[in-house]
Amino acid sequence: MKGTVGELGEFGLIRELTSRLTTTSAVRLGPGDDAAVVAAPDRRVVASTDVLLEGRHFRRDWSTAYDVGRKAAAQNLADIAAMGAVPTALLLGLVVPADLPVTWPTEMMDGIRDECQVAGAAVVGGDVVRGDAITLAITALGDLRNHEPVTRSGARPGDVVAVTGWLGWSAAGHAVLSRGFRSPRAFVEAHRRPEPPYHAGPAAAGLGATAMTDVSDGLVADLGHIADASQVRIDLRSGDIDIPTQMSDIGQAVGVDPIQWVLSGGEDHAIVATFPSDVKLPARWKVIGEVLNPSALPQVTVDGAPWVHAGWDHFGDDQGAE
């Protein structure tokens, strides 16, 4: 498709974007009216929202429009799964410059659509606005299917800490891209397009998870939210956390201990949860620590000691793009 967004116009762009979408049985009324209608069999709706800004959360020289779409959808849908809910729908607010080639937002929409299909959800509406920088504002919805939501505040001393999904892969991929390389490809792709284990969130709720979150800001940082909300100490055993050989090779090449990526790197959107110690966990879950009584303030420790490397903070002093 040739031309720019400005040449196509607002309503032409909307037509192009919505023409690429698919639907699901949960969508009773999709794009095209004042609002969408999505079924909520549980009579409770789980909702989450996020914003991605070009230059802060993605770079067009690192990621294709399709990559950005997949990533934008994934990080929001993962929040729904981390509450123990099943993703159902997604809304998109899109800000784009008028001189942006039309192919960029259409390929981005393909990415959002495809990631929604992986999670079992659908895009049901949104808005487009002209602006100076590309910005995506995503709202994701989900259904609890008669389960109680799994919050951050339910962890109790004696629980085990278990994780499913990748840890540190996105951070390792970021390190590779930051140095001007494009391989090892698996880690670069993990940064461009995270693969959250959507099924694991509702499954964990069914198994009796006491607290849960997705790893968006770093394992220690995100477990810190659980520790604070639950008023407990969480101790991780570094020896129980898998570090792939290829990640170790990347770390050696760039002078970084890969355990820093695993414990402090975000954007993998793995699911980490606490469970009663007598729960029999499926093989996909890896037990990596335990919940203890707080010795002082609630905190996360690693092998009994405080972890000094911070995770992602949007208002930190040293946070670059992606």
mmCIF file of C-alpha atoms in Angstrom, residues 21-161:
data_model
loop_
_atom_site.group_PDB
_atom_site.id
_atom_site.type_symbol
_atom_site.label_atom_id
_atom_site.label_comp_id
_atom_site.label_asym_id
_atom_site.label_seq_id
_atom_site.Cartn_x
_atom_site.Cartn_y
_atom_site.Cartn_z
ATOM 1 C CA LEU A 21 -9.214 -7.663 12.045
ATOM 2 C CA THR A 22 -10.710 -10.982 13.073
ATOM 3 C CA THR A 23 -13.267 -11.625 15.798
ATOM 4 C CA THR A 24 -14.164 -14.168 18.474
ATOM 5 C CA SER A 25 -17.372 -15.494 20.004
ATOM 6 C CA ALA A 26 -16.970 -13.080 22.939
ATOM 7 C CA VAL A 27 -17.384 -10.069 20.649
ATOM 8 C CA ARG A 28 -21.075 -9.215 20.328
ATOM 9 C CA LEU A 29 -20.441 -5.919 18.517
ATOM 10 C CA GLY A 30 -17.079 -5.000 17.083
ATOM 11 C CA PRO A 31 -15.572 -1.870 15.507
ATOM 12 C CA GLY A 32 -17.823 0.546 13.670
ATOM 13 C CA ASP A 33 -20.227 1.893 16.288
ATOM 14 C CA ASP A 34 -19.883 4.316 19.203
ATOM 15 C CA ALA A 35 -18.600 1.499 21.407
ATOM 16 C CA ALA A 36 -18.028 -2.221 21.278
ATOM 17 C CA VAL A 37 -19.979 -4.884 23.143
ATOM 18 C CA VAL A 38 -18.054 -7.796 24.640
ATOM 19 C CA ALA A 39 -19.616 -10.716 26.499
ATOM 20 C CA ALA A 40 -18.715 -11.043 30.180
ATOM 21 C CA PRO A 41 -20.081 -14.424 31.280
ATOM 22 C CA ASP A 42 -18.464 -14.073 34.712
ATOM 23 C CA ARG A 43 -20.209 -10.664 35.162
ATOM 24 C CA ARG A 44 -16.834 -9.212 36.183
ATOM 25 C CA VAL A 45 -14.396 -7.661 33.708
ATOM 26 C CA VAL A 46 -10.639 -7.611 34.212
ATOM 27 C CA ALA A 47 -9.081 -4.537 32.592
ATOM 28 C CA SER A 48 -5.532 -3.279 32.085
ATOM 29 C CA THR A 49 -3.996 -0.438 30.102
ATOM 30 C CA ASP A 50 -0.544 0.519 28.881
ATOM 31 C CA VAL A 51 1.148 3.114 26.662
ATOM 32 C CA LEU A 52 4.042 2.639 24.243
ATOM 33 C CA LEU A 53 5.930 5.684 22.981
ATOM 34 C CA GLU A 54 8.356 5.621 20.062
ATOM 35 C CA GLY A 55 11.899 6.232 21.254
ATOM 36 C CA ARG A 56 11.004 5.150 24.771
ATOM 37 C CA HIS A 57 9.480 1.723 24.317
ATOM 38 C CA PHE A 58 10.393 0.848 20.750
ATOM 39 C CA ARG A 59 12.675 1.929 17.930
ATOM 40 C CA ARG A 60 11.773 1.576 14.293
ATOM 41 C CA ASP A 61 15.366 0.763 13.373
ATOM 42 C CA TRP A 62 15.256 -2.210 15.751
ATOM 43 C CA SER A 63 11.699 -3.468 15.349
ATOM 44 C CA THR A 64 9.298 -3.713 12.437
ATOM 45 C CA ALA A 65 5.782 -2.342 12.719
ATOM 46 C CA TYR A 66 4.559 -5.926 12.982
ATOM 47 C CA ASP A 67 6.965 -6.529 15.902
ATOM 48 C CA VAL A 68 5.681 -3.425 17.687
ATOM 49 C CA GLY A 69 2.098 -4.602 17.268
ATOM 50 C CA ARG A 70 2.857 -8.047 18.654
ATOM 51 C CA LYS A 71 4.752 -6.557 21.599
ATOM 52 C CA ALA A 72 2.105 -3.936 22.395
ATOM 53 C CA ALA A 73 -0.646 -6.538 22.512
ATOM 54 C CA ALA A 74 1.437 -9.094 24.392
ATOM 55 C CA GLN A 75 2.392 -6.891 27.298
ATOM 56 C CA ASN A 76 -1.236 -5.929 27.908
ATOM 57 C CA LEU A 77 -2.755 -9.361 27.414
ATOM 58 C CA ALA A 78 -0.127 -10.783 29.787
ATOM 59 C CA ASP A 79 -1.462 -8.515 32.540
ATOM 60 C CA ILE A 80 -4.898 -10.062 32.083
ATOM 61 C CA ALA A 81 -3.506 -13.588 32.279
ATOM 62 C CA ALA A 82 -1.492 -12.651 35.386
ATOM 63 C CA MET A 83 -4.777 -11.960 37.199
ATOM 64 C CA GLY A 84 -5.896 -15.494 36.427
ATOM 65 C CA ALA A 85 -8.258 -14.310 33.697
ATOM 66 C CA VAL A 86 -8.746 -15.269 30.056
ATOM 67 C CA PRO A 87 -8.090 -12.386 27.612
ATOM 68 C CA THR A 88 -11.162 -11.474 25.571
ATOM 69 C CA ALA A 89 -10.729 -8.079 23.907
ATOM 70 C CA LEU A 90 -8.357 -5.229 23.188
ATOM 71 C CA LEU A 91 -8.846 -1.520 22.411
ATOM 72 C CA LEU A 92 -6.233 0.586 20.616
ATOM 73 C CA GLY A 93 -5.577 4.312 20.812
ATOM 74 C CA LEU A 94 -3.093 5.246 18.079
ATOM 75 C CA VAL A 95 -1.205 8.504 17.558
ATOM 76 C CA VAL A 96 0.748 8.791 14.279
ATOM 77 C CA PRO A 97 2.421 11.571 12.268
ATOM 78 C CA ALA A 98 0.689 12.539 9.014
ATOM 79 C CA ASP A 99 3.811 11.744 6.958
ATOM 80 C CA LEU A 100 4.054 8.165 8.255
ATOM 81 C CA PRO A 101 3.754 5.607 5.435
ATOM 82 C CA VAL A 102 0.399 3.828 5.592
ATOM 83 C CA THR A 103 2.198 0.491 5.596
ATOM 84 C CA TRP A 104 3.463 1.105 9.132
ATOM 85 C CA PRO A 105 0.124 1.252 10.998
ATOM 86 C CA THR A 106 -1.398 -1.480 8.836
ATOM 87 C CA GLU A 107 1.489 -3.866 9.523
ATOM 88 C CA MET A 108 1.358 -2.914 13.195
ATOM 89 C CA MET A 109 -2.337 -3.823 13.238
ATOM 90 C CA ASP A 110 -1.495 -7.181 11.701
ATOM 91 C CA GLY A 111 0.847 -7.767 14.627
ATOM 92 C CA ILE A 112 -1.763 -6.791 17.212
ATOM 93 C CA ARG A 113 -4.365 -8.989 15.514
ATOM 94 C CA ASP A 114 -2.056 -12.002 15.384
ATOM 95 C CA GLU A 115 -1.020 -11.662 19.036
ATOM 96 C CA CYS A 116 -4.654 -11.377 20.043
ATOM 97 C CA GLN A 117 -5.359 -14.601 18.176
ATOM 98 C CA VAL A 118 -2.595 -16.349 20.150
ATOM 99 C CA ALA A 119 -4.252 -15.237 23.391
ATOM 100 C CA GLY A 120 -7.799 -15.934 22.189
ATOM 101 C CA ALA A 121 -8.828 -12.263 22.131
ATOM 102 C CA ALA A 122 -9.859 -9.755 19.455
ATOM 103 C CA VAL A 123 -9.446 -6.051 18.739
ATOM 104 C CA VAL A 124 -12.875 -4.474 19.239
ATOM 105 C CA GLY A 125 -12.260 -0.773 18.660
ATOM 106 C CA GLY A 126 -10.146 2.285 19.299
ATOM 107 C CA ASP A 127 -9.212 5.708 17.985
ATOM 108 C CA VAL A 128 -6.591 7.319 15.739
ATOM 109 C CA VAL A 129 -5.144 10.802 16.205
ATOM 110 C CA ARG A 130 -2.499 12.845 14.431
ATOM 111 C CA GLY A 131 0.588 13.623 16.511
ATOM 112 C CA ASP A 132 4.324 14.177 16.356
ATOM 113 C CA ALA A 133 5.446 10.771 17.650
ATOM 114 C CA ILE A 134 4.000 7.283 17.248
ATOM 115 C CA THR A 135 2.170 6.337 20.425
ATOM 116 C CA LEU A 136 0.074 3.265 21.161
ATOM 117 C CA ALA A 137 -2.363 3.210 24.069
ATOM 118 C CA ILE A 138 -3.725 -0.277 24.666
ATOM 119 C CA THR A 139 -6.558 -1.413 26.903
ATOM 120 C CA ALA A 140 -7.039 -5.150 27.354
ATOM 121 C CA LEU A 141 -10.075 -6.902 28.823
ATOM 122 C CA GLY A 142 -10.535 -10.368 30.254
ATOM 123 C CA ASP A 143 -12.974 -12.779 31.886
ATOM 124 C CA LEU A 144 -12.352 -14.602 35.162
ATOM 125 C CA ARG A 145 -14.571 -17.588 34.293
ATOM 126 C CA ASN A 146 -15.857 -17.954 37.843
ATOM 127 C CA HIS A 147 -12.404 -17.873 39.466
ATOM 128 C CA GLU A 148 -11.410 -15.245 41.987
ATOM 129 C CA PRO A 149 -8.750 -12.857 40.703
ATOM 130 C CA VAL A 150 -5.221 -13.749 41.766
ATOM 131 C CA THR A 151 -3.788 -10.532 43.172
ATOM 132 C CA ARG A 152 -0.371 -9.575 44.516
ATOM 133 C CA SER A 153 -1.500 -9.584 48.127
ATOM 134 C CA GLY A 154 -2.132 -13.271 48.811
ATOM 135 C CA ALA A 155 1.371 -14.717 49.272
ATOM 136 C CA ARG A 156 1.884 -16.365 52.663
ATOM 137 C CA PRO A 157 4.961 -17.673 54.514
ATOM 138 C CA GLY A 158 5.526 -21.275 53.525
ATOM 139 C CA ASP A 159 4.419 -20.775 49.918
ATOM 140 C CA VAL A 160 6.769 -21.659 47.084
ATOM 141 C CA VAL A 161 7.646 -19.262 44.266
#
